[in-house]
Amino acid sequence: MLRGILTAALACIFLSMSGCGGEAENDTVTDADSGGNETNQIYEEDEKMNSVKGWLYNGYDKLSESGELPRDSADVYNLYMAKNEAEGCQLALCADKRYGSLSLEAASDDGAPELTIYKESFVSVKDDYLPDALAPFSGKLTLLADRNAVLYLRFTSDNETTAGDYSYSFTLKDKDEVLYSCTVNVHVMDFALPDTLSCATAVGLYKDSIAAKHNVSDPDEIDRLYKAYYDLMLEYKVTAYDLPYDILDERADEYMSNPRVTSFRVPTCDGDDARLEAIYDKLKSNPEWLDKAYFYPLDEPTSREMLDTLASLCERLNKIAPEVKVCTPFFRNIDYDNNTDQIGFMTGKTTLWCPKSYMYVTSNVYSEAQLEKYPSYGERMAERKAAGDKVWWYVCWEPGDPYNNLFVDQLGVQHRILFWQQYAHDVDGFLYWGANYWNGTSDPWGDMATVKQLSPDVYGDGSLLYNGNIVGADGGCPSLRLAAIRDGVEDFELLAMAARLYGDDWVAEKIAEITPSLTQYTTDSARFDEVRRSIYEAVETAMKK
């Protein structure tokens, strides 16, 4: 039974360039006997019904505002998800003439997963405009002639959602006139993803960027906005470096105990050993908190001097808080001396290893002498894990193609496959340096070349969020790339469940169907969805036994 209709007026989307994939196929017909009135009227009605075209497709492919919609696009999309999961799909709309004041009506079966609709905003990338920001509904939809408008449809199930099939209908109207309609069928599998995540995340979130783009200076208001951004990231199963509250504040306890909070940075409290001791005492009172805590004293050591500094910092931290992991992102493997390389020197100091992803191709970071002298990078990380250390990895403004990253102009499927590769290499977590680095752009909504000092052709580095005050949101707005990270984290969880049920070799074979190596992977989203669905079905079958 369909439940109440949700009418969402869509905000105006200003687009450019042609994108509907050709003109209407109908030819004008006239009737000499009637003077053409009746047949022209029939044609005009048909033309109006056919002037709006739609396309339903997955939640991660990127259709530019000028991209062609398939001529054979279906008006039905089938989506598969577990309980306690969020999955999305996209609805692209294009018209051959301008329409204003359109509304979207959505209806669903009783008990269906929660539906949230976002308006995708396009950002300039080289000579095109690609979708990225996900803005809330806040008005009416205007379709401009031959320009795509894209909606992101997010479906969220919980642990109590009943397994089975649910139907959602969407109707685009000009007042009372139907211009386009489509259906999304959601199949909820008969198992739930766990609340406690297997994939840790740690992503930078910066108060100064929030204050600048929201034009606020009051410390309390900045803190309030920071918490709103932090909570938004948690909604997407991504944890920011720093908690919204001081660790010694009782309000931090709820966050540290939240299963979606997979990590948090502990301040090094330079010059204040007593404060650091108090923090450590509190963390030791709860093993879960202690396991999530980490220090981040030095970033990307690239010289012997920096390694000596790291050693000095670690000596103090390991003396005061020996059970808190020390995270050190790095992307090189220099020789410290004739007998010790960087990995060897960091051993016993760094306890949360965080290499750049491409280091798992050992030849990228080893010298010829190191290749002859040491085991592969992956083997050495396996040794560190066996000794009790943790291993994460990271990406930033590099590596670029053919490696997977989070750039606006990479394929959406690449963002998700990055987490399949992470699982394949037995990497525990994902670190990313920024979710809201906007210092390099005056307006992230129009310019995502955020690190022009490094490269003017890198789009979206360090920025997965948008300042929501531009579109009337109290806090931040997510992006397609942030949604892809959430999907990747959930894919990671699905792979972990499958490994417990079928074994590591079975999962490795499935992953190899998608990505045999860090630089080899499918770009066929239909193939990706097919393999992913097969894992869903296998997990469901095993869970029912």
mmCIF file of N, CA and C in Angstrom, residues 53-63 69 74-79 87-94 116-120 131 148-155 170 182-185 480:
data_model
loop_
_atom_site.group_PDB
_atom_site.id
_atom_site.type_symbol
_atom_site.label_atom_id
_atom_site.label_comp_id
_atom_site.label_asym_id
_atom_site.label_seq_id
_atom_site.Cartn_x
_atom_site.Cartn_y
_atom_site.Cartn_z
ATOM 1 N N LYS A 53 12.790 14.280 -20.383
ATOM 2 C CA LYS A 53 13.360 12.937 -20.409
ATOM 3 C C LYS A 53 14.065 12.677 -19.086
ATOM 4 N N GLY A 54 13.999 11.443 -18.606
ATOM 5 C CA GLY A 54 14.656 11.098 -17.355
ATOM 6 C C GLY A 54 15.510 9.856 -17.486
ATOM 7 N N TRP A 55 16.437 9.711 -16.544
ATOM 8 C CA TRP A 55 17.311 8.534 -16.527
ATOM 9 C C TRP A 55 17.627 8.196 -15.079
ATOM 10 N N LEU A 56 17.308 6.976 -14.686
ATOM 11 C CA LEU A 56 17.667 6.457 -13.367
ATOM 12 C C LEU A 56 18.944 5.641 -13.485
ATOM 13 N N TYR A 57 19.907 5.899 -12.616
ATOM 14 C CA TYR A 57 21.163 5.144 -12.663
ATOM 15 C C TYR A 57 21.759 5.101 -11.259
ATOM 16 N N ASN A 58 22.885 4.415 -11.127
ATOM 17 C CA ASN A 58 23.450 4.145 -9.803
ATOM 18 C C ASN A 58 23.820 5.434 -9.067
ATOM 19 N N GLY A 59 24.246 5.276 -7.831
ATOM 20 C CA GLY A 59 24.505 6.431 -6.988
ATOM 21 C C GLY A 59 25.912 6.973 -7.041
ATOM 22 N N TYR A 60 26.744 6.527 -7.978
ATOM 23 C CA TYR A 60 28.131 6.990 -7.958
ATOM 24 C C TYR A 60 28.673 7.434 -9.311
ATOM 25 N N ASP A 61 28.095 6.978 -10.426
ATOM 26 C CA ASP A 61 28.522 7.492 -11.724
ATOM 27 C C ASP A 61 28.235 8.988 -11.796
ATOM 28 N N LYS A 62 29.010 9.694 -12.593
ATOM 29 C CA LYS A 62 28.888 11.151 -12.664
ATOM 30 C C LYS A 62 28.459 11.576 -14.067
ATOM 31 N N LEU A 63 27.294 12.180 -14.147
ATOM 32 C CA LEU A 63 26.768 12.709 -15.407
ATOM 33 C C LEU A 63 26.979 14.214 -15.408
ATOM 34 N N LEU A 69 21.882 11.839 -22.035
ATOM 35 C CA LEU A 69 21.109 10.775 -21.421
ATOM 36 C C LEU A 69 20.934 9.660 -22.439
ATOM 37 N N ALA A 74 15.843 3.486 -18.990
ATOM 38 C CA ALA A 74 14.649 2.889 -18.395
ATOM 39 C C ALA A 74 14.077 3.812 -17.325
ATOM 40 N N ASP A 75 12.804 3.649 -17.071
ATOM 41 C CA ASP A 75 12.124 4.421 -16.038
ATOM 42 C C ASP A 75 11.965 3.614 -14.756
ATOM 43 N N VAL A 76 12.710 2.499 -14.668
ATOM 44 C CA VAL A 76 12.688 1.652 -13.477
ATOM 45 C C VAL A 76 14.128 1.337 -13.092
ATOM 46 N N TYR A 77 14.441 1.451 -11.808
ATOM 47 C CA TYR A 77 15.778 1.104 -11.332
ATOM 48 C C TYR A 77 15.641 0.181 -10.132
ATOM 49 N N ASN A 78 16.448 -0.885 -10.111
ATOM 50 C CA ASN A 78 16.425 -1.862 -9.020
ATOM 51 C C ASN A 78 17.679 -1.698 -8.170
ATOM 52 N N LEU A 79 17.491 -1.512 -6.889
ATOM 53 C CA LEU A 79 18.584 -1.246 -5.961
ATOM 54 C C LEU A 79 18.581 -2.306 -4.862
ATOM 55 N N GLU A 87 22.102 3.383 0.663
ATOM 56 C CA GLU A 87 22.479 3.260 -0.746
ATOM 57 C C GLU A 87 21.730 4.332 -1.522
ATOM 58 N N GLY A 88 22.303 4.750 -2.614
ATOM 59 C CA GLY A 88 21.673 5.789 -3.408
ATOM 60 C C GLY A 88 21.583 5.434 -4.871
ATOM 61 N N CYS A 89 20.726 6.151 -5.559
ATOM 62 C CA CYS A 89 20.712 6.148 -7.015
ATOM 63 C C CYS A 89 20.455 7.580 -7.454
ATOM 64 N N GLN A 90 20.547 7.825 -8.750
ATOM 65 C CA GLN A 90 20.415 9.182 -9.254
ATOM 66 C C GLN A 90 19.330 9.255 -10.318
ATOM 67 N N LEU A 91 18.661 10.383 -10.345
ATOM 68 C CA LEU A 91 17.638 10.661 -11.350
ATOM 69 C C LEU A 91 18.047 11.918 -12.101
ATOM 70 N N ALA A 92 18.389 11.738 -13.370
ATOM 71 C CA ALA A 92 18.735 12.872 -14.222
ATOM 72 C C ALA A 92 17.513 13.274 -15.033
ATOM 73 N N LEU A 93 17.284 14.554 -15.134
ATOM 74 C CA LEU A 93 16.149 15.094 -15.874
ATOM 75 C C LEU A 93 16.652 16.112 -16.882
ATOM 76 N N CYS A 94 16.072 16.074 -18.069
ATOM 77 C CA CYS A 94 16.458 17.015 -19.112
ATOM 78 C C CYS A 94 15.234 17.331 -19.962
ATOM 79 N N THR A 116 15.697 10.161 1.345
ATOM 80 C CA THR A 116 16.154 11.545 1.408
ATOM 81 C C THR A 116 16.584 11.950 0.004
ATOM 82 N N ILE A 117 16.133 13.109 -0.438
ATOM 83 C CA ILE A 117 16.441 13.566 -1.794
ATOM 84 C C ILE A 117 17.337 14.794 -1.720
ATOM 85 N N TYR A 118 18.382 14.790 -2.521
ATOM 86 C CA TYR A 118 19.299 15.919 -2.618
ATOM 87 C C TYR A 118 19.316 16.446 -4.050
ATOM 88 N N LYS A 119 19.634 17.697 -4.179
ATOM 89 C CA LYS A 119 19.859 18.314 -5.484
ATOM 90 C C LYS A 119 21.361 18.373 -5.727
ATOM 91 N N GLU A 120 21.811 17.824 -6.831
ATOM 92 C CA GLU A 120 23.238 17.848 -7.141
ATOM 93 C C GLU A 120 23.616 19.194 -7.757
ATOM 94 N N PRO A 131 29.017 16.938 -11.408
ATOM 95 C CA PRO A 131 28.247 16.997 -10.169
ATOM 96 C C PRO A 131 29.117 16.640 -8.971
ATOM 97 N N ASN A 148 21.065 19.254 -18.065
ATOM 98 C CA ASN A 148 20.707 18.209 -17.105
ATOM 99 C C ASN A 148 20.547 18.758 -15.691
ATOM 100 N N ALA A 149 19.533 18.286 -15.031
ATOM 101 C CA ALA A 149 19.376 18.468 -13.591
ATOM 102 C C ALA A 149 19.390 17.072 -12.978
ATOM 103 N N VAL A 150 20.171 16.877 -11.921
ATOM 104 C CA VAL A 150 20.339 15.541 -11.352
ATOM 105 C C VAL A 150 19.979 15.562 -9.868
ATOM 106 N N LEU A 151 19.184 14.586 -9.476
ATOM 107 C CA LEU A 151 18.787 14.411 -8.084
ATOM 108 C C LEU A 151 19.442 13.155 -7.536
ATOM 109 N N TYR A 152 19.888 13.233 -6.291
ATOM 110 C CA TYR A 152 20.455 12.070 -5.609
ATOM 111 C C TYR A 152 19.404 11.544 -4.648
ATOM 112 N N LEU A 153 19.021 10.280 -4.821
ATOM 113 C CA LEU A 153 17.993 9.645 -4.004
ATOM 114 C C LEU A 153 18.675 8.680 -3.041
ATOM 115 N N ARG A 154 18.632 8.997 -1.758
ATOM 116 C CA ARG A 154 19.298 8.148 -0.761
ATOM 117 C C ARG A 154 18.257 7.347 0.009
ATOM 118 N N PHE A 155 18.497 6.039 0.092
ATOM 119 C CA PHE A 155 17.614 5.128 0.816
ATOM 120 C C PHE A 155 18.389 4.588 2.019
ATOM 121 N N PHE A 170 8.040 8.139 -8.351
ATOM 122 C CA PHE A 170 8.412 9.549 -8.434
ATOM 123 C C PHE A 170 7.677 10.167 -9.618
ATOM 124 N N CYS A 182 8.688 7.765 -12.776
ATOM 125 C CA CYS A 182 9.612 6.632 -12.753
ATOM 126 C C CYS A 182 9.441 5.882 -11.439
ATOM 127 N N THR A 183 10.101 4.720 -11.358
ATOM 128 C CA THR A 183 9.974 3.849 -10.190
ATOM 129 C C THR A 183 11.345 3.335 -9.771
ATOM 130 N N VAL A 184 11.598 3.329 -8.474
ATOM 131 C CA VAL A 184 12.787 2.685 -7.909
ATOM 132 C C VAL A 184 12.313 1.543 -7.021
ATOM 133 N N ASN A 185 12.815 0.355 -7.299
ATOM 134 C CA ASN A 185 12.515 -0.819 -6.481
ATOM 135 C C ASN A 185 13.724 -1.120 -5.599
ATOM 136 N N LEU A 480 28.910 13.934 -3.565
ATOM 137 C CA LEU A 480 28.867 12.598 -4.162
ATOM 138 C C LEU A 480 30.063 11.776 -3.715
#
